Amino acid sequence: MGPLIELKNIQMIFENRSSLFAQKRRVQAIESVDMEIKEGQIYALVGESGCGKTTLGKIICGLLKPSEEGVYFNGKNVWRLRGKEFTDYRRSVQLVHQDSYAALNPARTIFQSLSAPLFRYKIAKNRNEAYEHLEELFEMVGLTPAEQFLYKYPHQLSGGQRQRILLARALSIKPKLIVADEPVSMVDVSLRISLLNLMLDMNEKFGISFVYITHDLATARYIAANGNIAVMYLGKIVEYGQLDNVLSKPRHPYLQALLSAVPIPNPKIARSMKPLPLKSLDMPDPTNPPSGCRFHPRCPYGEERCSREVPELAAVEEDRFVACHLVEKIPEWKWGQ
Ligand code: SF4
């Protein structure tokens, strides 16, 4: 069976003119991204703020049109789909936002917000059917009794409850893929595990694929333990592969630097760890990204060639890809070294 979603050479350029006489500023938010998303799989999309991961998530959901090449749903370019095929794509690929408050209409009750897509996609014919459907879903996401939540407004609920409601909304129209953009970053730490477990349950019970977008490697490791990870830096995927394999033996210097910065609970080990000696701690300006390898101004291993030639994402072993000219020479990185 082919992939559910295929991204082919995705490029995304934003143009911005700040005043009438100012020059246009171009930001290449995504450059040459290829990726396949299969049914029932979990993918973690990881990187620092501003690396383009949210933009890529919106492109997958069809909320942003890439500047070049395209997104394929069951082998068909989504920007050429019409009628029933386009509705099927829209229904199958859902986005769960980071900011649960902004994602819900503050002037509508939860029932009003969540019943609308049920009527639109003809899952419910009337209010009673919509109520029964939502009651079942609320039980699934741990919001019981449902009537205590359905007739409230978003501001009357906690962040964790709203995030569960967003998951219930995505689930209500029977999607095949949920793109979850930092879904636990704005909820209490104590509630994070229960939300991550909820997504894992959805994956197991209904075979829903997830693209989990985050800057937090710990939650990525938890949710995509049996899945894949794509690490992004300044609009490009720099390392991709099975999560356990990638995080236990990171090959790209940027991923090694990210892992070196993860706090470790054992202070003895934490003190003995040497951070990767990056040449600079600052992210380059995305409106004027570095030539060649975008990581070269910070990379401790870079050579002259790195500032001239763009490294391609190339296979280093089966199902493992790294974008680095010198990948075979980069020293091995180990946890706690
Ligand atoms: Fe570092 Fe060069 Fe590899 Fe880029 S291509 S990550 S600069 S070694």
PDB file of C-alpha atoms in Angstrom, residues 119-302:
ATOM      1  CA  PHE A 119     -23.505  18.070  10.371  1.00  0.00           C
ATOM      2  CA  ARG A 120     -21.129  19.256   7.609  1.00  0.00           C
ATOM      3  CA  TYR A 121     -19.775  15.748   7.028  1.00  0.00           C
ATOM      4  CA  LYS A 122     -23.218  14.134   7.544  1.00  0.00           C
ATOM      5  CA  ILE A 123     -22.055  12.088  10.521  1.00  0.00           C
ATOM      6  CA  ALA A 124     -25.100  13.301  12.502  1.00  0.00           C
ATOM      7  CA  LYS A 125     -28.530  14.246  11.113  1.00  0.00           C
ATOM      8  CA  ASN A 126     -29.868  16.067  14.158  1.00  0.00           C
ATOM      9  CA  ARG A 127     -28.953  17.413  17.613  1.00  0.00           C
ATOM     10  CA  ASN A 128     -29.724  14.131  19.366  1.00  0.00           C
ATOM     11  CA  GLU A 129     -27.451  12.133  17.114  1.00  0.00           C
ATOM     12  CA  ALA A 130     -24.704  14.766  17.467  1.00  0.00           C
ATOM     13  CA  TYR A 131     -25.052  14.683  21.272  1.00  0.00           C
ATOM     14  CA  GLU A 132     -24.814  10.874  21.399  1.00  0.00           C
ATOM     15  CA  HIS A 133     -21.763  10.871  19.123  1.00  0.00           C
ATOM     16  CA  LEU A 134     -20.002  13.533  21.201  1.00  0.00           C
ATOM     17  CA  GLU A 135     -20.951  11.846  24.487  1.00  0.00           C
ATOM     18  CA  GLU A 136     -19.205   8.664  23.314  1.00  0.00           C
ATOM     19  CA  LEU A 137     -16.119  10.633  22.238  1.00  0.00           C
ATOM     20  CA  PHE A 138     -15.946  12.595  25.479  1.00  0.00           C
ATOM     21  CA  GLU A 139     -15.943   9.320  27.394  1.00  0.00           C
ATOM     22  CA  MET A 140     -13.064   8.163  25.216  1.00  0.00           C
ATOM     23  CA  VAL A 141     -10.994  11.300  25.945  1.00  0.00           C
ATOM     24  CA  GLY A 142     -11.786  11.185  29.671  1.00  0.00           C
ATOM     25  CA  LEU A 143     -14.289  14.072  29.900  1.00  0.00           C
ATOM     26  CA  THR A 144     -17.179  12.598  31.844  1.00  0.00           C
ATOM     27  CA  PRO A 145     -20.011  13.221  32.327  1.00  0.00           C
ATOM     28  CA  ALA A 146     -20.143  14.873  28.900  1.00  0.00           C
ATOM     29  CA  GLU A 147     -22.980  17.287  29.771  1.00  0.00           C
ATOM     30  CA  GLN A 148     -20.666  19.005  32.255  1.00  0.00           C
ATOM     31  CA  PHE A 149     -18.452  20.089  29.344  1.00  0.00           C
ATOM     32  CA  LEU A 150     -20.641  20.264  26.253  1.00  0.00           C
ATOM     33  CA  TYR A 151     -22.634  23.328  27.284  1.00  0.00           C
ATOM     34  CA  LYS A 152     -19.703  25.325  28.601  1.00  0.00           C
ATOM     35  CA  TYR A 153     -17.746  28.054  26.800  1.00  0.00           C
ATOM     36  CA  PRO A 154     -13.995  27.598  26.195  1.00  0.00           C
ATOM     37  CA  HIS A 155     -13.009  30.106  28.932  1.00  0.00           C
ATOM     38  CA  GLN A 156     -14.875  28.008  31.531  1.00  0.00           C
ATOM     39  CA  LEU A 157     -12.535  25.028  30.976  1.00  0.00           C
ATOM     40  CA  SER A 158      -8.908  24.333  31.877  1.00  0.00           C
ATOM     41  CA  GLY A 159      -6.128  24.096  29.276  1.00  0.00           C
ATOM     42  CA  GLY A 160      -5.960  20.306  29.658  1.00  0.00           C
ATOM     43  CA  GLN A 161      -9.738  19.959  29.202  1.00  0.00           C
ATOM     44  CA  ARG A 162      -9.699  22.186  26.093  1.00  0.00           C
ATOM     45  CA  GLN A 163      -6.836  20.168  24.599  1.00  0.00           C
ATOM     46  CA  ARG A 164      -8.867  16.947  25.123  1.00  0.00           C
ATOM     47  CA  ILE A 165     -11.811  18.660  23.454  1.00  0.00           C
ATOM     48  CA  LEU A 166      -9.625  19.506  20.440  1.00  0.00           C
ATOM     49  CA  LEU A 167      -8.588  15.854  20.213  1.00  0.00           C
ATOM     50  CA  ALA A 168     -12.270  14.817  20.466  1.00  0.00           C
ATOM     51  CA  ARG A 169     -13.117  17.318  17.683  1.00  0.00           C
ATOM     52  CA  ALA A 170     -10.390  15.909  15.441  1.00  0.00           C
ATOM     53  CA  LEU A 171     -11.490  12.357  16.227  1.00  0.00           C
ATOM     54  CA  SER A 172     -15.202  13.103  15.685  1.00  0.00           C
ATOM     55  CA  ILE A 173     -14.931  13.088  11.904  1.00  0.00           C
ATOM     56  CA  LYS A 174     -12.938   9.840  11.749  1.00  0.00           C
ATOM     57  CA  PRO A 175      -9.608  11.120  10.406  1.00  0.00           C
ATOM     58  CA  LYS A 176      -6.761   8.995   9.088  1.00  0.00           C
ATOM     59  CA  LEU A 177      -4.048  11.456  10.156  1.00  0.00           C
ATOM     60  CA  ILE A 178      -3.838  14.005  12.971  1.00  0.00           C
ATOM     61  CA  VAL A 179      -1.144  16.675  12.829  1.00  0.00           C
ATOM     62  CA  ALA A 180      -0.672  17.658  16.478  1.00  0.00           C
ATOM     63  CA  ASP A 181       1.251  20.938  16.756  1.00  0.00           C
ATOM     64  CA  GLU A 182       2.877  21.170  20.212  1.00  0.00           C
ATOM     65  CA  PRO A 183      -0.351  19.795  21.748  1.00  0.00           C
ATOM     66  CA  VAL A 184       1.001  19.492  25.278  1.00  0.00           C
ATOM     67  CA  SER A 185       3.283  22.532  25.504  1.00  0.00           C
ATOM     68  CA  MET A 186       0.601  24.755  27.073  1.00  0.00           C
ATOM     69  CA  VAL A 187      -0.804  22.273  29.594  1.00  0.00           C
ATOM     70  CA  ASP A 188       0.484  21.432  33.082  1.00  0.00           C
ATOM     71  CA  VAL A 189       3.383  18.994  33.139  1.00  0.00           C
ATOM     72  CA  SER A 190       1.274  16.596  35.264  1.00  0.00           C
ATOM     73  CA  LEU A 191      -1.324  16.341  32.464  1.00  0.00           C
ATOM     74  CA  ARG A 192       1.096  15.843  29.590  1.00  0.00           C
ATOM     75  CA  ILE A 193       1.498  12.093  29.930  1.00  0.00           C
ATOM     76  CA  SER A 194      -2.271  11.520  29.976  1.00  0.00           C
ATOM     77  CA  LEU A 195      -2.660  13.515  26.713  1.00  0.00           C
ATOM     78  CA  LEU A 196       0.230  11.662  25.078  1.00  0.00           C
ATOM     79  CA  ASN A 197      -1.285   8.338  26.197  1.00  0.00           C
ATOM     80  CA  LEU A 198      -4.602   9.423  24.724  1.00  0.00           C
ATOM     81  CA  MET A 199      -2.958   9.954  21.335  1.00  0.00           C
ATOM     82  CA  LEU A 200      -1.196   6.587  21.598  1.00  0.00           C
ATOM     83  CA  ASP A 201      -4.588   4.953  22.366  1.00  0.00           C
ATOM     84  CA  MET A 202      -6.104   6.604  19.269  1.00  0.00           C
ATOM     85  CA  ASN A 203      -3.241   5.270  17.200  1.00  0.00           C
ATOM     86  CA  GLU A 204      -3.641   1.744  18.584  1.00  0.00           C
ATOM     87  CA  LYS A 205      -7.456   1.531  18.562  1.00  0.00           C
ATOM     88  CA  PHE A 206      -8.248   3.325  15.311  1.00  0.00           C
ATOM     89  CA  GLY A 207      -4.960   3.122  13.397  1.00  0.00           C
ATOM     90  CA  ILE A 208      -4.801   6.934  13.163  1.00  0.00           C
ATOM     91  CA  SER A 209      -1.406   8.239  12.036  1.00  0.00           C
ATOM     92  CA  PHE A 210       0.106  11.169  13.936  1.00  0.00           C
ATOM     93  CA  VAL A 211       2.586  13.855  13.008  1.00  0.00           C
ATOM     94  CA  TYR A 212       3.644  15.126  16.412  1.00  0.00           C
ATOM     95  CA  ILE A 213       5.293  18.552  16.127  1.00  0.00           C
ATOM     96  CA  THR A 214       7.482  19.621  19.024  1.00  0.00           C
ATOM     97  CA  HIS A 215      10.686  21.259  20.229  1.00  0.00           C
ATOM     98  CA  ASP A 216      10.750  18.847  23.178  1.00  0.00           C
ATOM     99  CA  LEU A 217      12.768  15.702  22.536  1.00  0.00           C
ATOM    100  CA  ALA A 218      11.475  13.984  25.694  1.00  0.00           C
ATOM    101  CA  THR A 219       7.805  14.007  24.594  1.00  0.00           C
ATOM    102  CA  ALA A 220       8.845  13.133  21.017  1.00  0.00           C
ATOM    103  CA  ARG A 221      10.695  10.095  22.345  1.00  0.00           C
ATOM    104  CA  TYR A 222       7.650   9.056  24.394  1.00  0.00           C
ATOM    105  CA  ILE A 223       5.028   9.276  21.681  1.00  0.00           C
ATOM    106  CA  ALA A 224       7.050   8.101  18.688  1.00  0.00           C
ATOM    107  CA  ALA A 225       9.024   5.351  20.453  1.00  0.00           C
ATOM    108  CA  ASN A 226       7.920   2.896  17.742  1.00  0.00           C
ATOM    109  CA  GLY A 227       7.773   5.492  14.987  1.00  0.00           C
ATOM    110  CA  ASN A 228      10.031   7.848  13.075  1.00  0.00           C
ATOM    111  CA  ILE A 229      11.615  11.204  13.743  1.00  0.00           C
ATOM    112  CA  ALA A 230      12.425  14.044  11.347  1.00  0.00           C
ATOM    113  CA  VAL A 231      14.755  16.721  12.717  1.00  0.00           C
ATOM    114  CA  MET A 232      14.431  20.163  11.106  1.00  0.00           C
ATOM    115  CA  TYR A 233      16.887  23.034  11.025  1.00  0.00           C
ATOM    116  CA  LEU A 234      16.136  26.343   9.281  1.00  0.00           C
ATOM    117  CA  GLY A 235      13.513  24.894   6.923  1.00  0.00           C
ATOM    118  CA  LYS A 236      15.285  21.647   6.029  1.00  0.00           C
ATOM    119  CA  ILE A 237      15.146  18.099   7.349  1.00  0.00           C
ATOM    120  CA  VAL A 238      18.685  17.289   8.485  1.00  0.00           C
ATOM    121  CA  GLU A 239      18.156  13.807   9.935  1.00  0.00           C
ATOM    122  CA  TYR A 240      15.392  11.230   9.518  1.00  0.00           C
ATOM    123  CA  GLY A 241      14.851   7.640  10.614  1.00  0.00           C
ATOM    124  CA  GLN A 242      13.417   5.270  13.214  1.00  0.00           C
ATOM    125  CA  LEU A 243      13.268   7.296  16.430  1.00  0.00           C
ATOM    126  CA  ASP A 244      15.119   4.932  18.735  1.00  0.00           C
ATOM    127  CA  ASN A 245      17.892   4.386  16.228  1.00  0.00           C
ATOM    128  CA  VAL A 246      18.239   8.136  15.523  1.00  0.00           C
ATOM    129  CA  LEU A 247      18.219   9.298  19.157  1.00  0.00           C
ATOM    130  CA  SER A 248      20.541   6.580  20.419  1.00  0.00           C
ATOM    131  CA  LYS A 249      23.135   7.288  17.700  1.00  0.00           C
ATOM    132  CA  PRO A 250      22.585  10.826  16.338  1.00  0.00           C
ATOM    133  CA  ARG A 251      24.717  11.436  13.244  1.00  0.00           C
ATOM    134  CA  HIS A 252      24.003  15.095  12.337  1.00  0.00           C
ATOM    135  CA  PRO A 253      25.961  17.644  14.448  1.00  0.00           C
ATOM    136  CA  TYR A 254      22.793  19.726  14.974  1.00  0.00           C
ATOM    137  CA  LEU A 255      20.941  16.776  16.511  1.00  0.00           C
ATOM    138  CA  GLN A 256      24.004  15.973  18.624  1.00  0.00           C
ATOM    139  CA  ALA A 257      23.929  19.583  19.885  1.00  0.00           C
ATOM    140  CA  LEU A 258      20.191  19.363  20.656  1.00  0.00           C
ATOM    141  CA  LEU A 259      20.667  16.144  22.621  1.00  0.00           C
ATOM    142  CA  SER A 260      23.666  17.580  24.515  1.00  0.00           C
ATOM    143  CA  ALA A 261      21.365  20.361  25.730  1.00  0.00           C
ATOM    144  CA  VAL A 262      18.676  18.017  27.137  1.00  0.00           C
ATOM    145  CA  PRO A 263      18.708  18.289  30.951  1.00  0.00           C
ATOM    146  CA  ILE A 264      19.474  14.996  32.695  1.00  0.00           C
ATOM    147  CA  PRO A 265      17.908  14.329  36.137  1.00  0.00           C
ATOM    148  CA  ASN A 266      21.114  12.831  37.575  1.00  0.00           C
ATOM    149  CA  PRO A 267      23.301  15.872  38.508  1.00  0.00           C
ATOM    150  CA  LYS A 268      26.514  13.777  38.522  1.00  0.00           C
ATOM    151  CA  ILE A 269      26.000  12.660  34.927  1.00  0.00           C
ATOM    152  CA  ALA A 270      24.716  16.126  33.931  1.00  0.00           C
ATOM    153  CA  ARG A 271      27.910  17.809  35.247  1.00  0.00           C
ATOM    154  CA  SER A 272      30.162  15.309  33.522  1.00  0.00           C
ATOM    155  CA  MET A 273      28.518  15.885  30.130  1.00  0.00           C
ATOM    156  CA  LYS A 274      30.360  18.106  27.712  1.00  0.00           C
ATOM    157  CA  PRO A 275      28.117  20.243  25.491  1.00  0.00           C
ATOM    158  CA  LEU A 276      28.991  20.167  21.794  1.00  0.00           C
ATOM    159  CA  PRO A 277      31.314  23.176  21.268  1.00  0.00           C
ATOM    160  CA  LEU A 278      29.149  25.079  18.788  1.00  0.00           C
ATOM    161  CA  LYS A 279      30.836  28.030  17.060  1.00  0.00           C
ATOM    162  CA  SER A 280      27.771  30.180  17.778  1.00  0.00           C
ATOM    163  CA  LEU A 281      24.682  29.829  19.954  1.00  0.00           C
ATOM    164  CA  ASP A 282      22.583  32.167  17.790  1.00  0.00           C
ATOM    165  CA  MET A 283      20.214  30.977  15.091  1.00  0.00           C
ATOM    166  CA  PRO A 284      21.009  32.683  11.764  1.00  0.00           C
ATOM    167  CA  ASP A 285      18.516  35.176  10.314  1.00  0.00           C
ATOM    168  CA  PRO A 286      15.956  33.089   8.340  1.00  0.00           C
ATOM    169  CA  THR A 287      15.491  35.984   5.866  1.00  0.00           C
ATOM    170  CA  ASN A 288      19.162  35.651   4.979  1.00  0.00           C
ATOM    171  CA  PRO A 289      20.071  32.007   5.614  1.00  0.00           C
ATOM    172  CA  PRO A 290      23.695  30.871   5.337  1.00  0.00           C
ATOM    173  CA  SER A 291      24.924  29.508   2.002  1.00  0.00           C
ATOM    174  CA  GLY A 292      25.759  25.819   1.593  1.00  0.00           C
ATOM    175  CA  CYS A 293      24.921  23.851   4.714  1.00  0.00           C
ATOM    176  CA  ARG A 294      22.657  26.090   6.773  1.00  0.00           C
ATOM    177  CA  PHE A 295      24.299  24.826   9.969  1.00  0.00           C
ATOM    178  CA  HIS A 296      27.860  25.686   8.909  1.00  0.00           C
ATOM    179  CA  PRO A 297      28.254  28.970  10.898  1.00  0.00           C
ATOM    180  CA  ARG A 298      27.564  26.991  14.100  1.00  0.00           C
ATOM    181  CA  CYS A 299      28.960  23.569  13.262  1.00  0.00           C
ATOM    182  CA  PRO A 300      32.165  22.574  15.092  1.00  0.00           C
ATOM    183  CA  TYR A 301      33.136  20.114  12.332  1.00  0.00           C
ATOM    184  CA  GLY A 302      32.511  22.276   9.243  1.00  0.00           C
TER     185      GLY A 302
END
